[in-house]
PDB file of C-alpha atoms in Angstrom:
ATOM      1  CA  MET A   1      -4.394  21.693 -15.446  1.00 57.00           C
ATOM      2  CA  SER A   2      -7.123  24.178 -14.488  1.00 59.00           C
ATOM      3  CA  LEU A   3      -6.442  26.537 -11.592  1.00 61.00           C
ATOM      4  CA  ARG A   4     -10.037  27.527 -11.046  1.00 68.00           C
ATOM      5  CA  LYS A   5     -11.678  26.684  -7.726  1.00 72.00           C
ATOM      6  CA  GLN A   6     -12.715  23.075  -7.551  1.00 75.00           C
ATOM      7  CA  THR A   7     -13.575  20.713  -4.796  1.00 82.00           C
ATOM      8  CA  PRO A   8     -11.027  18.067  -3.772  1.00 77.00           C
ATOM      9  CA  SER A   9     -13.257  15.329  -5.207  1.00 77.00           C
ATOM     10  CA  ASP A  10     -13.259  17.078  -8.602  1.00 83.00           C
ATOM     11  CA  PHE A  11      -9.490  17.182  -8.549  1.00 81.00           C
ATOM     12  CA  LEU A  12      -9.296  13.524  -7.606  1.00 81.00           C
ATOM     13  CA  LYS A  13     -11.528  12.560 -10.544  1.00 83.00           C
ATOM     14  CA  GLN A  14      -9.404  14.655 -12.866  1.00 88.00           C
ATOM     15  CA  ILE A  15      -6.101  12.914 -12.160  1.00 89.00           C
ATOM     16  CA  ILE A  16      -7.345   9.361 -12.577  1.00 92.00           C
ATOM     17  CA  GLY A  17      -5.548   7.683 -15.470  1.00 93.00           C
ATOM     18  CA  ARG A  18      -2.468   9.894 -15.216  1.00 93.00           C
ATOM     19  CA  PRO A  19       1.004   8.725 -14.279  1.00 94.00           C
ATOM     20  CA  VAL A  20       1.669   9.827 -10.717  1.00 93.00           C
ATOM     21  CA  VAL A  21       4.251   9.610  -7.959  1.00 92.00           C
ATOM     22  CA  VAL A  22       2.996   8.591  -4.525  1.00 91.00           C
ATOM     23  CA  LYS A  23       5.417   9.559  -1.772  1.00 90.00           C
ATOM     24  CA  LEU A  24       4.984   7.760   1.541  1.00 89.00           C
ATOM     25  CA  ASN A  25       6.076   9.028   4.923  1.00 86.00           C
ATOM     26  CA  SER A  26       8.492   6.070   5.058  1.00 84.00           C
ATOM     27  CA  GLY A  27      10.532   7.638   2.238  1.00 85.00           C
ATOM     28  CA  VAL A  28       9.489   5.116  -0.407  1.00 89.00           C
ATOM     29  CA  ASP A  29       8.171   6.368  -3.763  1.00 91.00           C
ATOM     30  CA  TYR A  30       5.717   4.541  -5.979  1.00 92.00           C
ATOM     31  CA  ARG A  31       5.441   5.588  -9.624  1.00 93.00           C
ATOM     32  CA  GLY A  32       2.534   4.312 -11.666  1.00 94.00           C
ATOM     33  CA  VAL A  33      -0.704   5.069 -13.439  1.00 95.00           C
ATOM     34  CA  LEU A  34      -3.455   6.116 -11.043  1.00 94.00           C
ATOM     35  CA  ALA A  35      -6.271   3.584 -11.348  1.00 93.00           C
ATOM     36  CA  CYS A  36      -8.509   4.969  -8.615  1.00 90.00           C
ATOM     37  CA  LEU A  37      -8.571   6.455  -5.136  1.00 87.00           C
ATOM     38  CA  ASP A  38     -11.094   7.203  -2.427  1.00 86.00           C
ATOM     39  CA  GLY A  39     -11.800   9.804   0.227  1.00 83.00           C
ATOM     40  CA  TYR A  40      -9.428   8.114   2.690  1.00 86.00           C
ATOM     41  CA  MET A  41      -6.606   8.536   0.156  1.00 86.00           C
ATOM     42  CA  ASN A  42      -6.399   4.785  -0.373  1.00 91.00           C
ATOM     43  CA  ILE A  43      -4.750   4.509  -3.788  1.00 92.00           C
ATOM     44  CA  ALA A  44      -4.744   1.872  -6.510  1.00 93.00           C
ATOM     45  CA  LEU A  45      -1.948   2.054  -9.090  1.00 92.00           C
ATOM     46  CA  GLU A  46      -1.141   0.112 -12.243  1.00 92.00           C
ATOM     47  CA  GLN A  47       2.324  -0.638 -13.714  1.00 91.00           C
ATOM     48  CA  THR A  48       3.900   0.406 -10.430  1.00 92.00           C
ATOM     49  CA  GLU A  49       7.587   0.905  -9.757  1.00 91.00           C
ATOM     50  CA  GLU A  50       8.916   1.124  -6.214  1.00 91.00           C
ATOM     51  CA  TYR A  51      11.822   3.500  -5.573  1.00 90.00           C
ATOM     52  CA  VAL A  52      13.746   3.360  -2.293  1.00 86.00           C
ATOM     53  CA  ASN A  53      16.323   6.162  -1.848  1.00 81.00           C
ATOM     54  CA  GLY A  54      15.972   6.955  -5.523  1.00 78.00           C
ATOM     55  CA  GLN A  55      16.768   3.392  -6.595  1.00 76.00           C
ATOM     56  CA  LEU A  56      14.314   1.163  -8.394  1.00 78.00           C
ATOM     57  CA  LYS A  57      13.624  -1.767  -6.115  1.00 79.00           C
ATOM     58  CA  ASN A  58      10.515  -3.567  -7.350  1.00 79.00           C
ATOM     59  CA  LYS A  59       7.880  -3.575 -10.045  1.00 77.00           C
ATOM     60  CA  TYR A  60       4.260  -4.470  -9.457  1.00 77.00           C
ATOM     61  CA  GLY A  61       1.444  -4.973 -11.934  1.00 86.00           C
ATOM     62  CA  ASP A  62      -1.162  -3.643  -9.524  1.00 88.00           C
ATOM     63  CA  ALA A  63      -0.518  -1.891  -6.245  1.00 91.00           C
ATOM     64  CA  PHE A  64      -2.802  -0.808  -3.430  1.00 91.00           C
ATOM     65  CA  ILE A  65      -1.552   1.805  -0.970  1.00 91.00           C
ATOM     66  CA  ARG A  66      -3.350   2.396   2.313  1.00 89.00           C
ATOM     67  CA  GLY A  67      -4.339   6.032   2.777  1.00 86.00           C
ATOM     68  CA  ASN A  68      -2.724   6.674   6.159  1.00 82.00           C
ATOM     69  CA  ASN A  69       0.837   6.388   4.819  1.00 80.00           C
ATOM     70  CA  GLY A  70       1.032   9.892   3.344  1.00 74.00           C
ATOM     71  CA  ARG A  71       0.949  11.713   6.645  1.00 57.00           C
ATOM     72  CA  PRO A  72       4.231  13.564   7.293  1.00 64.00           C
ATOM     73  CA  ARG A  73       6.005  12.833  10.546  1.00 50.00           C
TER      74      ARG A  73
ATOM     75  CA  MET B   1     -12.033  12.190   6.535  1.00 46.00           C
ATOM     76  CA  ALA B   2     -14.478  10.890   3.919  1.00 45.00           C
ATOM     77  CA  ASP B   3     -18.214  11.262   4.180  1.00 47.00           C
ATOM     78  CA  ASP B   4     -19.547   7.712   4.016  1.00 48.00           C
ATOM     79  CA  VAL B   5     -22.908   8.702   2.521  1.00 46.00           C
ATOM     80  CA  ASP B   6     -21.279  10.526  -0.369  1.00 46.00           C
ATOM     81  CA  GLN B   7     -18.908   7.608  -0.944  1.00 45.00           C
ATOM     82  CA  GLN B   8     -21.836   5.260  -1.459  1.00 46.00           C
ATOM     83  CA  GLN B   9     -23.461   7.593  -3.951  1.00 43.00           C
ATOM     84  CA  THR B  10     -20.342   7.913  -6.113  1.00 42.00           C
ATOM     85  CA  THR B  11     -19.385   4.225  -6.227  1.00 44.00           C
ATOM     86  CA  ASN B  12     -21.997   3.562  -8.906  1.00 45.00           C
ATOM     87  CA  THR B  13     -19.739   5.001 -11.584  1.00 50.00           C
ATOM     88  CA  VAL B  14     -16.226   4.823 -10.083  1.00 55.00           C
ATOM     89  CA  GLU B  15     -14.633   1.778  -8.525  1.00 76.00           C
ATOM     90  CA  GLU B  16     -12.914   2.292  -5.202  1.00 86.00           C
ATOM     91  CA  PRO B  17      -9.469   0.878  -4.492  1.00 89.00           C
ATOM     92  CA  LEU B  18     -11.210  -1.513  -2.056  1.00 90.00           C
ATOM     93  CA  ASP B  19     -13.258  -2.858  -4.967  1.00 88.00           C
ATOM     94  CA  LEU B  20     -10.029  -3.718  -6.740  1.00 85.00           C
ATOM     95  CA  ILE B  21      -8.816  -5.622  -3.671  1.00 89.00           C
ATOM     96  CA  ARG B  22     -12.009  -7.663  -3.846  1.00 91.00           C
ATOM     97  CA  LEU B  23     -10.830  -8.885  -7.244  1.00 89.00           C
ATOM     98  CA  SER B  24      -7.809 -10.396  -5.486  1.00 90.00           C
ATOM     99  CA  LEU B  25      -9.844 -12.566  -3.108  1.00 94.00           C
ATOM    100  CA  ASP B  26      -8.675 -16.202  -3.164  1.00 94.00           C
ATOM    101  CA  GLU B  27      -5.501 -15.174  -4.971  1.00 93.00           C
ATOM    102  CA  ARG B  28      -2.000 -15.072  -3.615  1.00 93.00           C
ATOM    103  CA  ILE B  29      -0.981 -11.528  -2.718  1.00 93.00           C
ATOM    104  CA  TYR B  30       2.082  -9.732  -1.423  1.00 92.00           C
ATOM    105  CA  VAL B  31       1.601  -7.373   1.531  1.00 92.00           C
ATOM    106  CA  LYS B  32       4.244  -4.863   2.563  1.00 89.00           C
ATOM    107  CA  MET B  33       3.990  -3.523   6.102  1.00 88.00           C
ATOM    108  CA  ARG B  34       5.822  -1.238   8.477  1.00 86.00           C
ATOM    109  CA  ASN B  35       9.148  -2.229  10.031  1.00 85.00           C
ATOM    110  CA  ASP B  36      10.305  -4.053   6.891  1.00 85.00           C
ATOM    111  CA  ARG B  37       7.805  -6.859   7.216  1.00 87.00           C
ATOM    112  CA  GLU B  38       6.334  -8.694   4.257  1.00 87.00           C
ATOM    113  CA  LEU B  39       3.655 -11.320   3.877  1.00 89.00           C
ATOM    114  CA  ARG B  40       2.867 -13.586   0.943  1.00 90.00           C
ATOM    115  CA  GLY B  41      -0.313 -15.595   1.176  1.00 92.00           C
ATOM    116  CA  ARG B  42      -3.777 -16.333  -0.137  1.00 93.00           C
ATOM    117  CA  LEU B  43      -6.304 -13.594   0.604  1.00 93.00           C
ATOM    118  CA  HIS B  44      -9.380 -15.063   2.281  1.00 93.00           C
ATOM    119  CA  ALA B  45     -11.018 -11.941   3.705  1.00 92.00           C
ATOM    120  CA  TYR B  46     -10.531  -8.236   4.274  1.00 92.00           C
ATOM    121  CA  ASP B  47     -12.505  -5.270   5.565  1.00 90.00           C
ATOM    122  CA  GLN B  48     -12.582  -1.506   5.110  1.00 87.00           C
ATOM    123  CA  HIS B  49      -9.808  -1.094   7.683  1.00 87.00           C
ATOM    124  CA  LEU B  50      -7.579  -3.390   5.626  1.00 89.00           C
ATOM    125  CA  ASN B  51      -7.628  -6.036   8.346  1.00 90.00           C
ATOM    126  CA  MET B  52      -6.862  -9.194   6.381  1.00 91.00           C
ATOM    127  CA  ILE B  53      -7.031 -12.931   6.781  1.00 91.00           C
ATOM    128  CA  LEU B  54      -4.377 -14.776   4.802  1.00 90.00           C
ATOM    129  CA  GLY B  55      -3.909 -18.515   4.331  1.00 90.00           C
ATOM    130  CA  ASP B  56      -0.751 -20.557   3.563  1.00 89.00           C
ATOM    131  CA  VAL B  57       1.200 -17.481   4.473  1.00 88.00           C
ATOM    132  CA  GLU B  58       4.911 -16.810   4.565  1.00 88.00           C
ATOM    133  CA  GLU B  59       6.144 -13.929   6.740  1.00 87.00           C
ATOM    134  CA  THR B  60       9.490 -12.274   6.077  1.00 87.00           C
ATOM    135  CA  VAL B  61      11.192  -9.868   8.476  1.00 86.00           C
ATOM    136  CA  THR B  62      14.228  -7.999   7.152  1.00 85.00           C
ATOM    137  CA  THR B  63      16.701  -6.572   9.653  1.00 83.00           C
ATOM    138  CA  ILE B  64      19.894  -4.664   9.021  1.00 79.00           C
ATOM    139  CA  GLU B  65      22.900  -5.217  11.242  1.00 78.00           C
ATOM    140  CA  ILE B  66      26.004  -3.110  10.961  1.00 77.00           C
ATOM    141  CA  ASP B  67      29.326  -4.781  11.591  1.00 73.00           C
ATOM    142  CA  GLU B  68      31.216  -2.597  14.090  1.00 70.00           C
ATOM    143  CA  GLU B  69      34.613  -3.147  12.481  1.00 69.00           C
ATOM    144  CA  THR B  70      33.826  -2.926   8.816  1.00 65.00           C
ATOM    145  CA  TYR B  71      30.537  -0.970   9.028  1.00 57.00           C
ATOM    146  CA  GLU B  72      29.251  -3.486   6.574  1.00 57.00           C
ATOM    147  CA  GLU B  73      25.488  -3.796   6.433  1.00 61.00           C
ATOM    148  CA  ILE B  74      24.217  -7.304   6.862  1.00 59.00           C
ATOM    149  CA  TYR B  75      20.683  -8.026   5.720  1.00 64.00           C
ATOM    150  CA  LYS B  76      18.953 -10.796   7.622  1.00 63.00           C
ATOM    151  CA  ARG B  77      15.686 -12.214   6.409  1.00 66.00           C
ATOM    152  CA  GLU B  78      13.653 -14.363   8.749  1.00 61.00           C
ATOM    153  CA  GLU B  79      10.949 -16.422   7.189  1.00 64.00           C
ATOM    154  CA  GLN B  80       8.119 -18.172   8.937  1.00 64.00           C
ATOM    155  CA  CYS B  81       5.371 -20.294   7.498  1.00 63.00           C
ATOM    156  CA  CYS B  82       1.883 -20.196   8.975  1.00 62.00           C
ATOM    157  CA  SER B  83      -1.302 -21.887   7.947  1.00 59.00           C
ATOM    158  CA  LEU B  84      -3.516 -18.912   8.793  1.00 64.00           C
ATOM    159  CA  GLN B  85      -2.624 -15.383   9.820  1.00 63.00           C
ATOM    160  CA  VAL B  86      -4.748 -12.446  10.858  1.00 63.00           C
ATOM    161  CA  CYS B  87      -3.196  -9.212   9.740  1.00 65.00           C
ATOM    162  CA  SER B  88      -4.326  -5.966  11.312  1.00 63.00           C
ATOM    163  CA  GLU B  89      -3.590  -2.804   9.382  1.00 59.00           C
ATOM    164  CA  LEU B  90      -4.771  -0.364  12.050  1.00 48.00           C
ATOM    165  CA  THR B  91      -1.994   2.001  12.984  1.00 45.00           C
ATOM    166  CA  ALA B  92      -1.509   3.017  16.573  1.00 41.00           C
ATOM    167  CA  ASP B  93      -0.231   6.514  15.828  1.00 43.00           C
ATOM    168  CA  PRO B  94      -1.543   9.106  18.245  1.00 41.00           C
TER     169      PRO B  94
END
């Protein structure tokens, strides 16, 4: 991945299509392929797996995560 | 926060996550919310704040009780059926 200066929106376009881990402030992790996201950090994932305390809990075909849930408490 | 004008200019080539929710209109969806609450229902409407209107909806609340003697965790699930439910996603965090 390039380390040159880029705007946040460039970075966001770059990671679309990659497998990612989305960590929420509730402690739940969602692993899946990044389908798209927007400037509010709303996220759409495909082939999503939900991990609670490191344990696989659920699998979803498509998942939408609201952008406010990444804020640390 | 996002600049709304720029968002509109870039949505010609890239779909937003909200566009993908639009594809789920009139379908049954599963919504996970804070405080271990879940909803399953038919999506009738939504807006940019993720306020939603669901029909034929089932609400599940999961609570954990700890037995004082055995420290065993008991999971309780309460289920309610509603014909129509308005779901507000706005958080009240200061």
